[in-house]
């Protein structure tokens, strides 16, 4: 895909994989990128750094919790107002914490579905958008069993089923012109190392 001139929204772009994707989009000539994240400090730091390295006007941070529909609607609305369009939605924000499994399902799974539909509303040609691409960040844990992270694995598996099903439907729907892709990476370091402790404790609890 030719990225030059395109406008993207990256959830969880304050750090980690989302940050790397944001930089890649800027390097490849994206006209604008909105980072939507709950980590305000990291988000601002990332935007400050990228604004110096690339063009000041091309990257912006918005505080947004992906689980809150109204905040994500603001992100799409403001991105369209600021940059004129939305072409790419990188649905990347995620957590890895079995203790907070309901919140994890909400962030990693439920919100991804809600925000994918929101992206189609904004990007789809049916509503006056230009069409575009949605990338969902799943995990290898969504393709295979991962015994120490059962709910994480379940949520990521759900995303694979969702993306595969929606992909067929949207490709058929020529009025929509939104393609969907899914990533299933193996392992880089999560920025928060707290989750390692969670895994450790979780393993011990389940052994008793
Ligand atoms: N790191 C890995 O090894 C790995 C492997 C496969 C898939 N993944 C997936 O890649 C994605 C990014 O992982 P990462 O390693 O960059 O993690 P990370 O912890 O470095 O970054 C995640 C970002 O998401 C943000 N976030 C968390 N909850 C949010 C919410 N409710 N609303 C908005 N933002 C929120 C965090 O503030 C953080 O900036 C996740 O979906 C993860 O499941 C990671
Ligand atoms: C046991 C410590 C692992 C630390 C990694 C923690 C979280 C990683 C999340 C990634 O999204 C997981 C990605 C890939 C792992 C998927 C399957 C592992 C299969 C285990 C095996 O090889 O049997």
Coordinates of N, CA and C and ligand atoms in Angstrom, one line a residue:
X1 N 0.9 -1.2 0.0 CA 0.0 0.0 0.0 C 0.9 1.3 0.0
X2 N 0.5 2.2 -0.9 CA 1.2 3.5 -0.9 C 0.7 4.3 0.3
X3 N 1.6 4.6 1.3 CA 1.2 5.3 2.5 C 1.2 6.8 2.3
X4 N 1.9 7.3 1.3 CA 2.1 8.8 1.2 C 0.7 9.5 1.1
X5 N 0.6 10.5 1.9 CA -0.7 11.3 1.9 C -1.8 10.7 2.7
X6 N -1.6 9.5 3.2 CA -2.7 8.9 3.9 C -2.7 9.3 5.4
X7 N -3.9 9.1 6.0 CA -4.1 9.6 7.4 C -4.5 8.3 8.2
X8 N -3.8 8.2 9.4 CA -4.0 7.0 10.2 C -4.3 7.3 11.6
X9 N -5.0 6.4 12.2 CA -5.2 6.4 13.7 C -4.6 5.1 14.2
X10 N -3.7 5.3 15.3 CA -3.1 4.1 15.9 C -3.5 4.1 17.4
X11 N -4.2 3.0 17.8 CA -4.5 2.9 19.2 C -3.3 2.3 19.9
X12 N -3.1 2.7 21.1 CA -1.9 2.1 21.9 C -0.6 2.5 21.2
X13 N -0.6 3.7 20.6 CA 0.6 4.1 19.9 C 1.6 4.9 20.7
X14 N 1.3 5.1 22.0 CA 2.2 5.8 22.9 C 3.6 5.1 23.0
X15 N 3.6 3.8 23.0 CA 4.8 3.0 23.2 C 4.7 1.7 22.5
X16 N 5.8 0.9 22.6 CA 5.7 -0.5 22.1 C 5.5 -0.6 20.6
X17 N 4.7 -1.6 20.2 CA 4.5 -1.9 18.8 C 3.7 -0.7 18.1
X18 N 2.8 -0.1 18.8 CA 2.0 1.0 18.2 C 2.9 2.2 17.9
X19 N 3.8 2.4 18.8 CA 4.8 3.5 18.6 C 5.6 3.2 17.3
X20 N 6.1 2.0 17.2 CA 6.9 1.6 16.0 C 6.1 1.7 14.7
X21 N 4.8 1.3 14.8 CA 4.0 1.4 13.6 C 3.8 2.9 13.2
X22 N 3.6 3.7 14.2 CA 3.4 5.2 14.0 C 4.6 5.7 13.3
X23 N 5.8 5.4 13.8 CA 7.0 5.9 13.2 C 7.2 5.4 11.7
X24 N 6.8 4.2 11.5 CA 6.9 3.6 10.2 C 5.9 4.4 9.2
X25 N 4.7 4.6 9.7 CA 3.8 5.4 8.9 C 4.3 6.8 8.5
X26 N 5.0 7.4 9.5 CA 5.5 8.8 9.3 C 6.7 8.7 8.3
X27 N 7.5 7.7 8.5 CA 8.7 7.5 7.5 C 8.2 7.3 6.1
X28 N 7.1 6.6 6.0 CA 6.6 6.2 4.6 C 5.7 7.3 4.0
X29 N 5.7 8.5 4.8 CA 5.0 9.6 4.1 C 3.6 9.9 4.5
X30 N 3.1 9.3 5.6 CA 1.7 9.5 6.0 C 1.5 11.0 6.2
X31 N 0.4 11.5 5.8 CA 0.1 13.0 6.0 C -0.2 13.3 7.4
X32 N -0.8 12.4 8.1 CA -1.2 12.6 9.5 C -1.4 11.3 10.3
X33 N -0.9 11.3 11.5 CA -1.2 10.1 12.4 C -1.7 10.6 13.7
X34 N -2.8 10.1 14.2 CA -3.3 10.3 15.5 C -3.0 9.1 16.4
X35 N -2.3 9.4 17.5 CA -2.0 8.3 18.5 C -3.1 8.4 19.5
X36 N -3.9 7.3 19.7 CA -5.0 7.3 20.7 C -4.5 6.3 21.8
X37 N -4.4 6.9 23.0 CA -3.8 6.0 24.1 C -4.2 6.6 25.4
X38 N -4.2 5.7 26.5 CA -4.5 6.2 27.8 C -3.3 6.6 28.6
X39 N -2.1 6.4 28.0 CA -0.9 6.8 28.7 C -0.5 8.2 28.2
X40 N -1.0 9.2 28.9 CA -0.9 10.5 28.4 C 0.6 11.0 28.3
X41 N 1.4 10.6 29.4 CA 2.8 11.1 29.4 C 3.6 10.5 28.3
X42 N 3.5 9.2 28.1 CA 4.2 8.5 27.0 C 3.7 9.0 25.7
X43 N 2.4 9.2 25.6 CA 1.9 9.7 24.3 C 2.4 11.0 23.9
X44 N 2.5 12.0 24.9 CA 3.0 13.3 24.6 C 4.5 13.2 24.3
X45 N 5.2 12.4 25.0 CA 6.7 12.2 24.8 C 6.9 11.7 23.4
X46 N 6.1 10.7 23.0 CA 6.3 10.2 21.6 C 6.0 11.2 20.6
X47 N 4.9 11.9 20.8 CA 4.5 13.0 19.8 C 5.6 14.1 19.7
X48 N 6.1 14.5 20.9 CA 7.2 15.5 20.9 C 8.4 15.0 20.1
X49 N 8.8 13.8 20.3 CA 9.9 13.2 19.7 C 9.7 13.1 18.1
X50 N 8.6 12.6 17.8 CA 8.3 12.4 16.3 C 8.1 13.8 15.6
X51 N 7.6 14.8 16.4 CA 7.3 16.1 15.8 C 8.7 16.7 15.5
X52 N 9.7 16.5 16.3 CA 11.0 17.0 16.0 C 11.7 16.3 14.8
X53 N 11.5 15.0 14.8 CA 12.2 14.1 13.8 C 11.5 14.3 12.4
X54 N 10.2 14.3 12.5 CA 9.4 14.4 11.2 C 8.7 15.8 11.2
X55 N 7.6 15.9 10.6 CA 7.0 17.3 10.6 C 6.1 17.5 11.7
X56 N 6.2 18.6 12.4 CA 5.4 19.0 13.5 C 3.9 18.8 13.4
X57 N 3.5 19.0 12.2 CA 2.0 19.0 11.9 C 1.5 17.6 11.6
X58 N 2.3 16.7 11.6 CA 1.9 15.4 11.0 C 1.5 14.4 12.1
X59 N 1.8 14.6 13.4 CA 1.5 13.6 14.4 C 0.9 14.3 15.6
X60 N -0.2 13.6 16.1 CA -0.9 14.2 17.2 C -1.3 13.1 18.2
X61 N -1.4 13.6 19.5 CA -1.8 12.6 20.5 C -3.2 13.0 21.0
X62 N -4.0 11.9 21.2 CA -5.3 12.2 21.9 C -5.5 11.2 23.0
X63 N -5.8 11.6 24.2 CA -6.1 10.7 25.3 C -7.4 10.0 24.9
X64 N -7.4 8.7 24.8 CA -8.6 8.0 24.5 C -8.5 6.5 25.0
X65 N -9.6 6.1 25.7 CA -9.6 4.7 26.2 C -10.4 4.0 25.1
X66 N -9.8 2.9 24.6 CA -10.5 2.2 23.5 C -11.8 1.6 23.9
X67 N -12.0 1.4 25.2 CA -13.3 0.8 25.6 C -14.4 1.8 25.7
X68 N -14.1 3.1 25.5 CA -15.2 4.1 25.6 C -15.6 4.6 24.3
X69 N -16.8 4.3 23.9 CA -17.2 4.6 22.5 C -17.1 6.1 22.2
X70 N -17.6 6.9 23.2 CA -17.6 8.4 23.0 C -16.2 8.9 22.7
X71 N -15.2 8.4 23.5 CA -13.8 8.9 23.3 C -13.3 8.4 21.9
X72 N -13.6 7.2 21.5 CA -13.1 6.8 20.2 C -13.8 7.6 19.1
X73 N -15.1 7.9 19.3 CA -15.8 8.7 18.3 C -15.1 10.1 18.1
X74 N -14.7 10.6 19.3 CA -14.0 11.9 19.3 C -12.7 11.8 18.5
X75 N -12.0 10.6 18.6 CA -10.7 10.4 17.9 C -11.0 10.4 16.4
X76 N -12.0 9.7 16.0 CA -12.2 9.7 14.5 C -12.7 11.0 14.0
X77 N -13.6 11.7 14.8 CA -14.1 13.0 14.4 C -13.0 14.0 14.3
X78 N -12.1 14.1 15.3 CA -11.1 15.1 15.4 C -10.0 14.8 14.3
X79 N -9.7 13.5 14.1 CA -8.7 13.2 13.0 C -9.2 13.7 11.7
X80 N -10.5 13.4 11.4 CA -11.0 13.9 10.1 C -11.0 15.4 10.0
X81 N -11.3 16.1 11.1 CA -11.3 17.5 11.1 C -9.9 18.1 10.8
X82 N -8.9 17.5 11.6 CA -7.6 18.0 11.5 C -6.9 17.6 10.2
X83 N -7.0 16.4 9.8 CA -6.3 16.0 8.6 C -7.1 15.8 7.3
X84 N -8.5 15.9 7.5 CA -9.3 15.9 6.3 C -9.9 14.5 5.9
X85 N -9.3 13.5 6.5 CA -9.8 12.1 6.1 C -9.2 11.1 7.0
X86 N -9.7 9.9 7.0 CA -9.1 8.8 7.7 C -9.0 7.6 6.7
X87 N -7.8 7.1 6.6 CA -7.6 6.0 5.6 C -7.1 4.7 6.3
X88 N -6.5 4.8 7.4 CA -5.9 3.6 8.0 C -6.2 3.6 9.5
X89 N -6.7 2.4 10.0 CA -7.0 2.3 11.4 C -6.2 1.1 11.9
X90 N -5.2 1.4 12.8 CA -4.4 0.4 13.4 C -4.9 0.1 14.8
X91 N -5.6 -1.0 14.9 CA -6.3 -1.4 16.2 C -5.4 -2.2 17.0
X92 N -4.5 -1.6 17.8 CA -3.4 -2.2 18.4 C -3.4 -2.3 19.9
X93 N -4.1 -1.3 20.6 CA -4.0 -1.2 22.0 C -4.4 -2.6 22.6
X94 N -3.6 -3.0 23.7 CA -4.0 -4.2 24.3 C -3.2 -4.4 25.6
X95 N -3.8 -5.2 26.5 CA -3.1 -5.5 27.7 C -2.9 -7.0 27.9
X96 N -2.1 -7.4 28.8 CA -1.8 -8.8 29.0 C -1.8 -9.1 30.5
X97 N -3.0 -9.4 31.1 CA -3.1 -9.5 32.5 C -4.3 -10.4 32.9
X98 N -4.0 -11.6 33.2 CA -5.1 -12.6 33.5 C -5.9 -12.3 34.7
X99 N -5.3 -11.5 35.7 CA -6.0 -11.2 36.9 C -7.2 -10.2 36.5
X100 N -6.9 -9.4 35.6 CA -8.0 -8.4 35.1 C -8.6 -8.9 33.9
X101 N -9.0 -10.2 33.9 CA -9.4 -10.8 32.6 C -10.6 -10.2 32.0
X102 N -11.6 -9.7 32.8 CA -12.8 -9.1 32.2 C -12.4 -7.8 31.4
X103 N -11.5 -7.0 32.1 CA -11.1 -5.8 31.5 C -10.2 -6.1 30.2
X104 N -9.5 -7.2 30.3 CA -8.6 -7.6 29.2 C -9.5 -8.0 28.0
X105 N -10.6 -8.7 28.3 CA -11.5 -9.0 27.2 C -12.2 -7.8 26.6
X106 N -12.5 -6.8 27.4 CA -13.1 -5.6 27.0 C -12.1 -4.8 26.1
X107 N -10.8 -4.7 26.5 CA -9.9 -3.9 25.7 C -9.4 -4.7 24.5
X108 N -9.0 -6.0 24.7 CA -8.4 -6.7 23.6 C -9.4 -7.2 22.6
X109 N -10.7 -7.5 23.0 CA -11.6 -8.1 22.1 C -12.8 -7.2 21.8
X110 N -13.6 -6.9 22.9 CA -14.9 -6.2 22.6 C -14.7 -4.9 21.9
X111 N -13.7 -4.1 22.5 CA -13.5 -2.8 21.9 C -13.0 -2.9 20.5
X112 N -12.2 -3.9 20.2 CA -11.7 -4.0 18.8 C -12.8 -4.2 17.8
X113 N -13.8 -4.9 18.3 CA -15.0 -5.1 17.4 C -15.7 -3.8 17.2
X114 N -16.0 -3.1 18.4 CA -16.8 -1.9 18.3 C -16.0 -0.8 17.5
X115 N -14.7 -0.8 17.7 CA -13.9 0.3 17.0 C -13.7 -0.1 15.5
X116 N -13.7 -1.3 15.2 CA -13.7 -1.7 13.8 C -14.9 -1.2 13.0
X117 N -16.1 -1.4 13.7 CA -17.3 -0.9 13.1 C -17.3 0.6 12.9
X118 N -16.8 1.2 14.0 CA -16.7 2.7 13.9 C -15.8 3.2 12.8
X119 N -14.7 2.5 12.6 CA -13.7 2.8 11.5 C -14.4 2.6 10.2
X120 N -15.2 1.6 10.0 CA -15.9 1.3 8.7 C -16.9 2.5 8.5
X121 N -17.5 3.0 9.6 CA -18.5 4.1 9.4 C -17.7 5.3 8.9
X122 N -16.5 5.6 9.4 CA -15.8 6.8 9.0 C -15.1 6.6 7.7
X123 N -14.5 5.4 7.4 CA -13.7 5.2 6.2 C -14.5 4.7 5.0
X124 N -15.6 4.0 5.3 CA -16.3 3.4 4.2 C -16.9 4.4 3.2
X125 N -16.9 4.0 1.9 CA -17.4 4.8 0.9 C -18.9 5.0 1.0
X126 N -19.5 4.1 1.7 CA -21.0 4.2 1.8 C -21.4 5.5 2.5
X127 N -20.5 5.9 3.5 CA -20.9 7.2 4.2 C -20.0 8.3 3.7
X128 N -19.5 8.3 2.6 CA -18.7 9.4 2.0 C -17.2 9.4 2.3
X129 N -16.8 8.3 2.9 CA -15.3 8.1 3.1 C -14.6 7.7 1.9
X130 N -13.3 7.5 2.0 CA -12.5 7.1 0.8 C -12.2 5.7 0.7
X131 N -12.7 4.9 1.7 CA -12.3 3.5 1.8 C -11.0 3.5 2.6
X132 N -10.5 2.3 2.8 CA -9.2 2.2 3.6 C -8.9 0.9 4.1
X133 N -8.0 0.9 5.1 CA -7.5 -0.4 5.6 C -7.6 -0.4 7.2
X134 N -8.0 -1.5 7.7 CA -8.0 -1.7 9.2 C -7.1 -2.9 9.5
X135 N -6.2 -2.6 10.4 CA -5.3 -3.7 10.8 C -5.5 -4.0 12.3
X136 N -5.9 -5.2 12.6 CA -6.1 -5.6 14.0 C -4.9 -6.4 14.5
X137 N -4.4 -6.0 15.6 CA -3.2 -6.6 16.2 C -3.6 -7.8 17.1
X138 N -3.6 -9.0 16.6 CA -3.9 -10.2 17.4 C -2.6 -10.7 18.0
X139 N -2.3 -11.9 17.9 CA -1.1 -12.5 18.5 C -1.0 -14.0 18.0
X140 N 0.2 -14.5 18.1 CA 0.3 -16.0 17.8 C -0.5 -16.7 18.8
X141 N -0.7 -16.1 20.0 CA -1.6 -16.7 21.0 C -3.0 -16.9 20.5
X142 N -3.4 -16.2 19.5 CA -4.7 -16.3 18.9 C -4.8 -17.4 17.9
X143 N -3.6 -18.0 17.6 CA -3.6 -19.1 16.6 C -3.3 -20.4 17.2
X144 N -2.9 -20.4 18.5 CA -2.5 -21.6 19.2 C -2.9 -21.5 20.7
X145 N -2.7 -22.6 21.4 CA -3.0 -22.6 22.8 C -1.8 -21.9 23.5
X146 N -2.1 -21.2 24.6 CA -1.0 -20.6 25.4 C -1.4 -20.7 26.8
X147 N -1.1 -21.9 27.4 CA -1.6 -22.2 28.7 C -1.5 -21.2 29.9
X148 N -0.4 -20.4 29.9 CA -0.3 -19.5 31.0 C -1.1 -18.2 30.8
X149 N -1.7 -18.1 29.6 CA -2.5 -16.9 29.3 C -3.8 -17.3 28.6
X150 N -4.7 -18.1 29.3 CA -5.8 -18.6 28.7 C -6.8 -17.6 28.2
X151 N -7.1 -16.5 29.0 CA -8.1 -15.5 28.5 C -7.5 -14.6 27.4
X152 N -6.2 -14.3 27.6 CA -5.5 -13.5 26.5 C -5.6 -14.3 25.2
X153 N -5.3 -15.6 25.3 CA -5.3 -16.4 24.1 C -6.8 -16.5 23.5
X154 N -7.8 -16.6 24.4 CA -9.1 -16.7 23.9 C -9.5 -15.4 23.2
X155 N -9.2 -14.2 23.8 CA -9.5 -12.9 23.2 C -8.9 -12.8 21.9
X156 N -7.6 -13.1 21.8 CA -6.8 -13.0 20.5 C -7.4 -14.0 19.5
X157 N -7.8 -15.2 19.9 CA -8.4 -16.1 19.0 C -9.7 -15.6 18.4
X158 N -10.5 -14.9 19.3 CA -11.7 -14.3 18.8 C -11.5 -13.3 17.8
X159 N -10.4 -12.5 17.9 CA -10.1 -11.5 16.9 C -9.8 -12.1 15.5
X160 N -9.1 -13.3 15.6 CA -8.8 -14.0 14.3 C -10.1 -14.4 13.6
X161 N -11.0 -15.0 14.4 CA -12.3 -15.4 13.8 C -13.1 -14.2 13.2
X162 N -13.1 -13.1 14.0 CA -13.8 -11.9 13.6 C -13.2 -11.3 12.3
X163 N -11.9 -11.2 12.3 CA -11.2 -10.5 11.2 C -11.4 -11.3 9.9
X164 N -11.2 -12.7 10.1 CA -11.4 -13.5 8.9 C -12.8 -13.4 8.3
X165 N -13.8 -13.4 9.2 CA -15.2 -13.3 8.7 C -15.5 -12.0 8.1
X166 N -15.1 -10.9 8.8 CA -15.4 -9.6 8.3 C -14.6 -9.3 7.0
X167 N -13.5 -9.9 6.8 CA -12.7 -9.6 5.6 C -13.4 -10.1 4.4
X168 N -14.0 -11.3 4.5 CA -14.8 -11.8 3.3 C -15.9 -10.9 3.0
X169 N -16.7 -10.5 4.1 CA -17.8 -9.7 3.9 C -17.5 -8.3 3.2
X170 N -16.4 -7.7 3.8 CA -16.1 -6.4 3.3 C -15.5 -6.3 1.9
X171 N -14.8 -7.4 1.6 CA -14.2 -7.4 0.2 C -15.4 -7.6 -0.8
X172 N -16.4 -8.3 -0.4 CA -17.6 -8.5 -1.3 C -18.3 -7.2 -1.4
X173 N -18.4 -6.4 -0.3 CA -19.2 -5.2 -0.2 C -18.4 -4.1 -0.9
X174 N -18.6 -3.9 -2.2 CA -17.8 -3.0 -3.0 C -18.2 -1.5 -2.6
X175 N -19.3 -1.4 -2.0 CA -19.7 0.0 -1.6 C -19.0 0.5 -0.4
X176 N -18.3 -0.4 0.3 CA -17.6 -0.1 1.5 C -16.1 0.2 1.3
X177 N -15.5 -0.7 0.5 CA -14.0 -0.5 0.1 C -13.1 -0.4 1.3
X178 N -13.4 -1.1 2.4 CA -12.5 -1.1 3.5 C -12.0 -2.5 3.6
X179 N -10.7 -2.7 3.6 CA -10.0 -4.0 3.7 C -9.6 -4.2 5.2
X180 N -9.6 -5.4 5.6 CA -9.2 -5.7 7.0 C -8.1 -6.7 7.0
X181 N -7.1 -6.5 7.8 CA -6.0 -7.4 7.9 C -5.7 -7.7 9.4
X182 N -5.0 -8.8 9.7 CA -4.8 -9.2 11.1 C -3.3 -9.6 11.2
X183 N -2.7 -9.1 12.3 CA -1.3 -9.4 12.6 C -1.3 -10.5 13.7
X184 N -0.4 -11.4 13.7 CA -0.3 -12.4 14.7 C 1.2 -12.6 15.1
X185 N 1.7 -11.6 15.8 CA 3.1 -11.6 16.1 C 3.4 -12.6 17.2
X186 N 4.7 -12.9 17.3 CA 5.1 -13.8 18.4 C 5.4 -13.0 19.7
X187 N 6.6 -12.5 19.8 CA 6.9 -11.9 21.1 C 8.0 -10.8 20.9
X188 N 7.6 -9.6 21.3 CA 8.5 -8.5 21.6 C 8.3 -8.2 23.1
X189 N 9.0 -7.3 23.6 CA 8.7 -7.0 25.1 C 7.6 -6.1 25.2
X190 N 6.6 -6.4 26.1 CA 5.6 -5.4 26.4 C 6.3 -4.3 27.2
X191 N 5.8 -3.1 27.1 CA 6.4 -2.0 27.8 C 6.3 -2.2 29.3
X192 N 5.1 -2.7 29.7 CA 4.9 -2.9 31.1 C 5.5 -4.3 31.5
X193 N 6.5 -4.4 32.4 CA 7.0 -5.7 32.7 C 6.2 -6.3 33.9
X194 N 5.2 -5.5 34.4 CA 4.3 -6.0 35.5 C 3.6 -7.3 35.1
X195 N 3.3 -7.4 33.8 CA 2.6 -8.6 33.4 C 3.4 -9.9 33.6
X196 N 4.8 -9.8 33.6 CA 5.6 -11.0 33.8 C 5.3 -11.5 35.2
X197 N 5.2 -10.6 36.1 CA 4.9 -11.0 37.5 C 3.6 -11.6 37.5
X198 N 2.6 -11.1 36.8 CA 1.3 -11.6 36.8 C 1.3 -13.1 36.3
X199 N 2.1 -13.3 35.3 CA 2.2 -14.7 34.7 C 2.8 -15.6 35.8
X200 N 3.8 -15.1 36.4 CA 4.5 -15.9 37.4 C 3.5 -16.3 38.5
X201 N 2.8 -15.3 39.1 CA 1.9 -15.5 40.2 C 0.8 -16.4 39.7
X202 N 0.3 -16.2 38.5 CA -0.8 -17.0 37.9 C -0.4 -18.4 37.8
X203 N 0.8 -18.7 37.4 CA 1.3 -20.1 37.3 C 1.3 -20.7 38.6
X204 N 1.7 -20.0 39.6 CA 1.8 -20.6 41.0 C 0.4 -20.8 41.6
X205 N -0.5 -19.9 41.3 CA -1.8 -20.0 41.9 C -2.5 -21.3 41.3
X206 N -2.3 -21.5 40.0 CA -3.0 -22.6 39.3 C -2.4 -23.9 39.6
X207 N -1.1 -23.9 40.2 CA -0.5 -25.1 40.6 C -1.0 -25.7 41.9
X208 N -1.6 -24.8 42.7 CA -2.0 -25.2 44.1 C -3.3 -26.0 44.1
Ligands
LIG1 N1 4.7 -7.6 22.8 C1 4.4 -8.8 22.3 O1 5.2 -9.7 22.4 C2 3.2 -9.0 21.5 C3 3.1 -10.1 20.7 C4 1.9 -10.3 20.0 C5 0.9 -9.4 20.0 N2 1.0 -8.3 20.8 C6 -0.1 -7.3 20.8 O2 0.4 -6.1 20.3 C7 -0.3 -5.0 20.9 C8 0.6 -4.0 21.5 O3 1.5 -4.6 22.4 P1 2.8 -3.9 23.0 O4 3.8 -5.0 23.2 O5 3.2 -2.8 22.1 O6 2.2 -3.4 24.4 P2 2.6 -2.1 25.2 O7 2.2 -2.4 26.6 O8 4.0 -1.7 25.0 O9 1.7 -1.0 24.6 C9 0.3 -1.0 24.6 C10 -0.2 0.4 24.6 O10 -1.7 0.2 24.7 C11 -2.1 1.3 25.6 N3 -3.4 0.9 26.1 C12 -3.7 -0.1 27.0 N4 -5.0 -0.1 27.3 C13 -5.6 0.9 26.6 C14 -6.9 1.4 26.5 N5 -7.9 0.9 27.2 N6 -7.1 2.4 25.6 C15 -6.1 2.9 24.9 N7 -4.8 2.5 25.0 C16 -4.6 1.5 25.8 C17 -1.1 1.4 26.7 O11 -1.1 2.6 27.4 C18 0.2 1.2 25.8 O12 0.7 2.4 25.4 C19 -1.3 -5.7 22.0 O13 -2.6 -5.8 21.4 C20 -0.6 -7.0 22.2 O14 -1.6 -8.0 22.6 C21 2.1 -8.1 21.5
LIG2 C1 5.9 -17.6 29.4 C2 6.3 -16.2 29.3 C3 5.9 -15.6 28.0 C4 6.0 -14.1 28.0 C5 5.2 -13.5 26.9 C6 4.0 -12.9 27.4 C7 3.1 -12.4 26.6 C8 3.2 -12.5 25.2 C9 2.1 -12.2 24.5 C10 2.2 -12.5 23.0 O1 1.1 -11.9 22.4 C11 2.2 -14.0 22.9 C12 2.6 -14.4 21.5 C13 2.9 -15.6 21.2 C14 2.9 -16.8 22.1 C15 1.9 -17.8 21.6 C16 1.9 -19.1 21.8 C17 2.9 -19.6 22.7 C18 2.9 -21.1 22.5 C19 3.8 -21.6 23.6 C20 4.6 -22.8 23.1 O2 5.5 -22.6 22.3 O3 4.2 -23.9 23.4

